[in-house]
Tab-separated table of C-alpha atoms in Angstrom:
chain	number	residue	atom	x	y	z
A	827	MET	CA	-154.399	46.772	30.985
A	828	SER	CA	-154.633	46.701	34.457
A	829	ILE	CA	-151.221	47.506	36.401
A	830	TRP	CA	-151.289	44.797	38.878
A	831	GLU	CA	-150.749	42.705	35.278
A	832	TYR	CA	-147.176	43.986	35.024
A	833	ALA	CA	-146.715	41.632	38.449
A	834	ASN	CA	-147.502	38.628	36.590
A	835	PRO	CA	-143.987	36.793	37.594
A	836	ARG	CA	-143.338	35.377	33.712
A	837	ARG	CA	-144.114	39.858	32.602
A	838	PHE	CA	-142.536	41.420	35.781
A	839	MET	CA	-139.466	39.083	34.774
A	840	GLY	CA	-140.020	40.178	30.990
A	841	TRP	CA	-140.306	43.962	31.901
A	842	THR	CA	-137.523	44.405	34.487
A	843	GLY	CA	-135.096	42.695	32.407
A	844	ARG	CA	-134.892	45.318	30.383
A	845	LEU	CA	-134.575	47.432	33.059
A	846	VAL	CA	-132.520	46.519	36.117
A	847	PRO	CA	-129.062	47.346	33.256
A	848	VAL	CA	-130.370	51.229	32.936
A	849	PHE	CA	-131.377	51.173	37.197
A	850	ALA	CA	-127.566	49.369	37.886
A	851	ILE	CA	-125.515	51.649	35.246
A	852	LEU	CA	-127.329	55.380	36.246
A	853	ALA	CA	-126.843	54.226	39.915
A	854	ALA	CA	-123.737	53.998	39.512
A	855	ALA	CA	-122.557	57.353	38.092
A	856	CYS	CA	-124.847	59.163	40.692
A	857	ILE	CA	-123.170	56.926	43.727
A	858	SER	CA	-119.710	57.274	41.833
A	859	VAL	CA	-119.880	61.122	40.342
A	860	GLY	CA	-121.821	62.361	43.981
A	861	ILE	CA	-118.895	60.640	46.090
A	862	ILE	CA	-115.899	61.738	44.254
A	863	TRP	CA	-118.141	65.102	44.089
A	864	GLY	CA	-117.903	65.704	47.915
A	865	TYR	CA	-115.162	64.243	48.679
A	866	PHE	CA	-112.824	66.246	46.734
A	867	PHE	CA	-114.253	69.548	45.886
A	868	THR	CA	-116.000	70.291	49.195
A	869	PRO	CA	-114.514	72.425	52.099
A	870	ASP	CA	-114.271	71.390	55.035
A	871	ASP	CA	-117.058	72.697	57.451
A	872	PHE	CA	-116.037	74.986	60.288
A	873	ARG	CA	-117.403	73.048	62.923
A	874	MET	CA	-117.478	69.538	62.188
A	875	GLY	CA	-113.811	69.925	59.551
A	876	ALA	CA	-113.084	66.891	57.346
A	877	THR	CA	-115.887	64.066	58.966
A	878	VAL	CA	-118.561	66.353	57.212
A	879	LYS	CA	-117.454	63.775	54.125
A	880	ILE	CA	-119.440	61.123	55.882
A	881	ILE	CA	-122.240	62.960	54.918
A	882	TYR	CA	-122.497	61.465	51.965
A	883	ILE	CA	-122.811	57.833	52.288
A	884	HIS	CA	-123.923	58.623	56.101
A	885	VAL	CA	-127.071	60.572	55.453
A	886	PRO	CA	-127.858	58.041	52.243
A	887	SER	CA	-127.625	54.858	53.588
A	888	ALA	CA	-129.694	56.040	56.486
A	889	THR	CA	-132.371	57.379	54.477
A	890	MET	CA	-132.248	54.342	52.630
A	891	ALA	CA	-132.482	51.357	55.720
A	892	ILE	CA	-135.703	53.880	56.775
A	893	ASN	CA	-137.416	53.962	52.951
A	894	ALA	CA	-136.971	50.139	52.482
A	895	TRP	CA	-139.083	49.471	55.084
A	896	GLY	CA	-140.961	52.140	53.567
A	897	MET	CA	-141.390	49.303	50.445
A	898	MET	CA	-141.639	46.309	52.595
A	899	LEU	CA	-144.469	47.418	54.212
A	900	ILE	CA	-146.545	48.396	50.903
A	901	THR	CA	-145.193	45.314	49.089
A	902	SER	CA	-147.356	43.095	52.379
A	903	LEU	CA	-150.302	44.692	52.714
A	904	VAL	CA	-150.156	44.325	49.676
A	905	TRP	CA	-149.728	40.324	49.637
A	906	LEU	CA	-151.834	40.627	53.042
A	907	ILE	CA	-154.982	42.546	50.675
A	908	ARG	CA	-154.030	40.940	47.498
A	909	ARG	CA	-152.296	37.923	47.890
A	910	HIS	CA	-149.758	38.517	45.068
A	911	HIS	CA	-147.189	36.884	44.989
A	912	VAL	CA	-144.700	38.950	43.251
A	913	SER	CA	-145.375	41.662	45.647
A	914	VAL	CA	-145.053	39.857	49.138
A	915	LEU	CA	-140.972	37.705	46.794
A	916	ALA	CA	-139.800	41.561	46.329
A	917	ALA	CA	-140.107	42.846	50.552
A	918	LYS	CA	-138.664	39.731	50.301
A	919	ALA	CA	-136.126	40.930	48.555
A	920	ALA	CA	-135.935	44.187	49.809
A	921	ALA	CA	-134.920	42.827	53.094
A	922	PRO	CA	-131.270	41.768	53.107
A	923	ILE	CA	-130.686	45.628	51.590
A	924	GLY	CA	-132.302	47.288	54.381
A	925	LEU	CA	-129.836	45.137	56.182
A	926	VAL	CA	-126.813	46.861	54.554
A	927	MET	CA	-128.222	50.008	54.895
A	928	THR	CA	-129.295	49.980	58.180
A	929	LEU	CA	-125.607	48.043	59.084
A	930	ILE	CA	-123.663	51.071	57.167
A	931	ALA	CA	-125.750	53.965	58.807
A	932	LEU	CA	-125.343	52.812	62.530
A	933	ILE	CA	-121.806	52.260	61.622
A	934	THR	CA	-120.965	55.132	59.914
A	935	GLY	CA	-123.057	57.841	62.905
A	936	ALA	CA	-120.770	55.618	65.407
A	937	ILE	CA	-117.283	57.037	63.817
A	938	TRP	CA	-118.576	60.129	62.941
A	939	GLY	CA	-120.377	60.750	66.496
A	940	GLN	CA	-116.868	60.129	68.698
A	941	PRO	CA	-114.673	62.806	67.337
A	942	MET	CA	-117.484	65.439	67.824
A	943	TRP	CA	-120.096	64.009	70.773
A	944	GLY	CA	-117.002	62.203	72.551
A	945	THR	CA	-118.471	58.206	72.423
A	946	TRP	CA	-118.917	56.126	69.732
A	947	TRP	CA	-122.999	54.729	71.315
A	948	VAL	CA	-125.407	56.596	73.182
A	949	TRP	CA	-129.042	55.716	73.749
A	950	ASP	CA	-129.965	58.590	71.844
A	951	PRO	CA	-133.809	58.732	70.666
A	952	ARG	CA	-132.673	57.859	66.755
A	953	LEU	CA	-130.240	55.460	67.582
A	954	THR	CA	-131.727	53.240	69.955
A	955	SER	CA	-134.733	53.861	67.330
A	956	PHE	CA	-132.349	52.671	63.928
A	957	LEU	CA	-130.517	49.473	65.804
A	958	ILE	CA	-134.377	48.479	67.295
A	959	LEU	CA	-135.117	48.596	63.375
A	960	PHE	CA	-131.723	46.462	62.393
A	961	ILE	CA	-133.016	43.949	64.753
A	962	PHE	CA	-136.251	44.078	63.353
A	963	TYR	CA	-134.169	43.275	59.510
A	964	LEU	CA	-132.724	40.894	61.549
A	965	GLY	CA	-135.957	38.898	63.135
A	966	TYR	CA	-137.787	39.846	59.271
A	967	LEU	CA	-134.732	37.544	57.853
A	968	ALA	CA	-135.238	34.988	60.411
A	969	LEU	CA	-138.657	34.231	60.161
A	970	TRP	CA	-138.513	34.124	56.353
A	971	GLN	CA	-135.447	31.373	56.916
A	972	ALA	CA	-137.305	29.343	59.970
A	973	ILE	CA	-141.025	28.811	58.524
A	974	ASP	CA	-141.019	25.821	55.473
A	975	ASN	CA	-144.558	27.060	53.602
A	976	PRO	CA	-143.889	29.714	52.040
A	977	ASP	CA	-147.827	31.416	52.700
A	978	THR	CA	-147.217	30.542	56.625
A	979	ALA	CA	-143.658	32.611	56.162
A	980	ALA	CA	-145.160	35.207	53.848
A	981	ASP	CA	-148.242	35.916	56.048
A	982	LEU	CA	-146.151	36.391	59.361
A	983	THR	CA	-142.890	38.358	57.515
A	984	SER	CA	-145.654	40.809	56.129
A	985	VAL	CA	-147.575	40.945	59.857
A	986	LEU	CA	-144.126	41.428	61.710
A	987	CYS	CA	-143.308	44.411	58.538
A	988	LEU	CA	-145.984	46.124	60.278
A	989	VAL	CA	-145.502	45.954	63.811
A	990	GLY	CA	-141.649	47.334	62.505
A	991	SER	CA	-143.178	49.783	60.529
A	992	VAL	CA	-143.276	51.782	64.160
A	993	PHE	CA	-140.101	51.790	64.471
A	994	ALA	CA	-139.001	52.425	61.226
A	995	LEU	CA	-141.441	55.456	61.508
A	996	LEU	CA	-139.425	56.604	64.626
A	997	SER	CA	-136.190	56.028	62.872
A	998	ARG	CA	-137.198	58.893	60.754
A	999	TYR	CA	-138.779	61.687	63.418
A	1000	ALA	CA	-137.705	60.488	66.637
A	1001	VAL	CA	-135.603	63.515	66.457
A	1002	ASN	CA	-138.732	65.460	66.563
A	1003	PHE	CA	-140.951	63.665	69.016
A	1004	TRP	CA	-138.539	63.582	72.011
A	1005	ASN	CA	-137.085	66.540	70.832
A	1006	GLN	CA	-133.673	65.066	72.806
A	1007	GLY	CA	-130.112	63.776	72.708
A	1008	LEU	CA	-127.363	64.000	70.225
A	1009	HIS	CA	-129.129	63.381	67.415
A	1010	GLN	CA	-129.536	66.433	65.207
A	1011	GLY	CA	-132.760	66.673	63.196
A	1012	ALA	CA	-133.140	65.385	59.473
A	1013	SER	CA	-129.917	66.897	56.876
A	1014	LEU	CA	-132.888	66.146	53.879
A	1015	SER	CA	-136.224	67.834	54.628
A	1016	LEU	CA	-138.860	68.426	52.115
A	1017	ASP	CA	-139.624	71.948	54.247
A	1018	LYS	CA	-137.798	74.987	53.115
A	1019	GLU	CA	-135.956	75.988	55.600
A	1020	GLU	CA	-132.419	75.356	55.226
A	1021	HIS	CA	-130.495	72.016	56.751
A	1022	VAL	CA	-127.302	71.922	55.449
A	1023	SER	CA	-125.696	74.300	53.169
A	1024	ASP	CA	-125.083	74.259	49.319
A	1025	VAL	CA	-122.348	73.212	49.181
A	1026	PHE	CA	-123.313	69.745	50.886
A	1027	TRP	CA	-126.245	69.756	49.542
A	1028	GLN	CA	-125.760	69.586	45.971
A	1029	PRO	CA	-123.588	66.484	46.432
A	1030	LEU	CA	-125.310	64.633	49.146
A	1031	VAL	CA	-128.700	64.609	46.469
A	1032	LEU	CA	-126.699	63.118	43.944
A	1033	THR	CA	-125.284	60.426	46.329
A	1034	LEU	CA	-128.785	59.852	48.302
A	1035	VAL	CA	-130.298	59.546	43.758
A	1036	GLY	CA	-127.820	56.873	43.895
A	1037	PHE	CA	-128.498	55.217	46.206
A	1038	VAL	CA	-131.977	55.001	45.559
A	1039	LEU	CA	-131.157	53.904	42.253
A	1040	LEU	CA	-128.875	51.041	43.511
A	1041	PHE	CA	-131.779	49.423	45.677
A	1042	ILE	CA	-134.057	49.209	42.944
A	1043	ALA	CA	-131.802	47.280	41.266
A	1044	LEU	CA	-130.639	45.636	43.222
A	1045	VAL	CA	-134.429	44.734	44.851
A	1046	LEU	CA	-135.545	43.434	41.091
A	1047	ILE	CA	-132.263	41.272	40.648
A	1048	ARG	CA	-133.459	39.950	43.859
A	1049	THR	CA	-137.201	39.227	43.452
A	1050	ARG	CA	-135.888	37.869	39.423
A	1051	THR	CA	-133.846	35.577	41.797
A	1052	GLU	CA	-136.448	34.431	44.487
A	1053	ILE	CA	-139.504	33.773	41.288
A	1054	ARG	CA	-137.133	31.521	39.738
A	1055	ALA	CA	-135.979	29.846	42.711
A	1056	ARG	CA	-140.557	29.569	43.738
A	1057	ARG	CA	-139.887	28.304	39.511
A	1058	LEU	CA	-136.797	25.445	40.535
A	1059	HIS	CA	-138.465	24.533	43.683
A	1060	ALA	CA	-141.681	23.929	41.262
A	1061	LEU	CA	-139.736	22.190	39.090
A	1062	GLU	CA	-137.453	20.178	41.465
A	1063	THR	CA	-141.070	18.933	43.765
A	1064	ARG	CA	-142.675	17.738	40.346
A	1065	GLU	CA	-139.086	16.339	39.460
A	1066	ARG	CA	-139.531	14.225	43.211
A	1067	MET	CA	-142.869	12.830	42.671
A	1068	ALA	CA	-142.217	11.129	38.778
B	576	MET	CA	-106.310	64.378	48.226
B	577	PRO	CA	-107.777	66.349	49.963
B	578	ASP	CA	-105.980	66.796	53.402
B	579	LEU	CA	-108.363	65.209	56.159
B	580	GLY	CA	-106.422	66.832	59.090
B	581	LYS	CA	-107.226	65.095	62.172
B	582	TYR	CA	-110.409	63.215	60.990
B	583	GLY	CA	-108.442	61.483	58.386
B	584	ALA	CA	-108.643	58.260	60.288
B	585	GLU	CA	-112.600	58.624	61.106
B	586	VAL	CA	-113.182	59.984	57.426
B	587	LEU	CA	-110.957	56.721	55.805
B	588	SER	CA	-113.128	54.214	57.592
B	589	ALA	CA	-116.205	55.432	57.676
B	590	TYR	CA	-115.802	54.900	54.038
B	591	GLY	CA	-113.939	51.414	53.725
B	592	ALA	CA	-116.603	50.361	55.594
B	593	THR	CA	-119.487	51.471	53.731
B	594	ILE	CA	-117.546	50.016	49.959
B	595	LEU	CA	-117.086	46.643	51.902
B	596	LEU	CA	-119.937	46.034	52.543
B	597	LEU	CA	-122.199	47.645	49.906
B	598	VAL	CA	-119.326	45.543	47.254
B	599	VAL	CA	-120.030	42.179	49.670
B	600	LEU	CA	-124.015	43.020	49.709
B	601	ILE	CA	-123.999	43.190	45.514
B	602	TRP	CA	-121.680	40.645	44.933
B	603	ALA	CA	-124.165	38.192	47.035
B	604	THR	CA	-126.526	39.490	45.050
B	605	TRP	CA	-124.919	38.343	41.505
B	606	SER	CA	-123.599	34.735	42.823
B	607	ARG	CA	-127.302	33.698	44.801
B	608	SER	CA	-129.302	35.693	41.197
B	609	ARG	CA	-126.137	33.896	39.149
B	610	LYS	CA	-126.600	30.345	40.464
B	611	MET	CA	-130.234	29.581	39.960
B	612	ARG	CA	-129.963	31.224	36.487
B	613	ILE	CA	-128.441	28.788	35.614
B	614	ALA	CA	-129.896	25.729	38.550
B	615	LEU	CA	-133.344	26.808	36.586
B	616	ASP	CA	-132.444	26.236	33.128
B	617	ALA	CA	-130.833	23.197	34.265
B	618	ALA	CA	-134.377	22.645	35.391
B	619	GLU	CA	-136.358	23.650	32.291
B	620	ALA	CA	-133.758	21.763	30.251
B	621	ARG	CA	-134.423	18.353	32.237
B	622	LYS	CA	-138.181	19.306	31.725
B	623	ALA	CA	-137.828	19.932	28.257
B	624	GLU	CA	-135.892	16.143	27.632
B	625	ASN	CA	-137.787	13.962	30.074
B	626	GLY	CA	-141.253	16.044	28.442
């Protein structure tokens, strides 16, 4: 069977209905254990003091803010190339989650920055690209609301998603590109260099896994809702015409 | 409870804001999902009734 058949709306509703509770329970478990471990059972940092505890919410939310846009980029490309409706509905479903993750990253970053940098905000490359990403999320959602024809809305939002991907990438790599500003480099990285001490890294990774699972669960629920909304719209249109 | 020292307000407000935003997101997702499922079930029932 082709992989695309899993994205057939009827089939999608079947397998996602079984998976959503699994992802939701695992997400709740990972986030709870990760946060409790990090908040109650890790020491203060010798430079940052107790503010290091903000890392367990700031880093996972910032990572998901960028990766949510990455997921939207892939599903938007699938729409533009294959015209697969569930794909673009998944992108639409992910946008509010990415928006909230970006907002959490901005708020917790500002709260963390005030005692560490002496300022809530600075026009640093990382912070500025994150603010632009936040505005792109708002624009993406506004564009969906502004256009009545769903296929036209899907086309235009997909193009906007391609453009916004530049800022999603910049949000991740701005510190490396410009090598300036107050924000430090990535806390989590696939290279072998240690960026965060193991004592903080282990609960951080667990919380990050929880945020990924939460994102998947919410995207699946919201995509199912979008599919139902389309079906409802079709039925109501048919009723009115009868 | 860990002693947050002079950074208590910062740490607690960061956690408070995050929990609040996540709760609103999850509630909004669940609420819209529930409303849509009920509305679609009613429409499907009407369709089955009217043929």
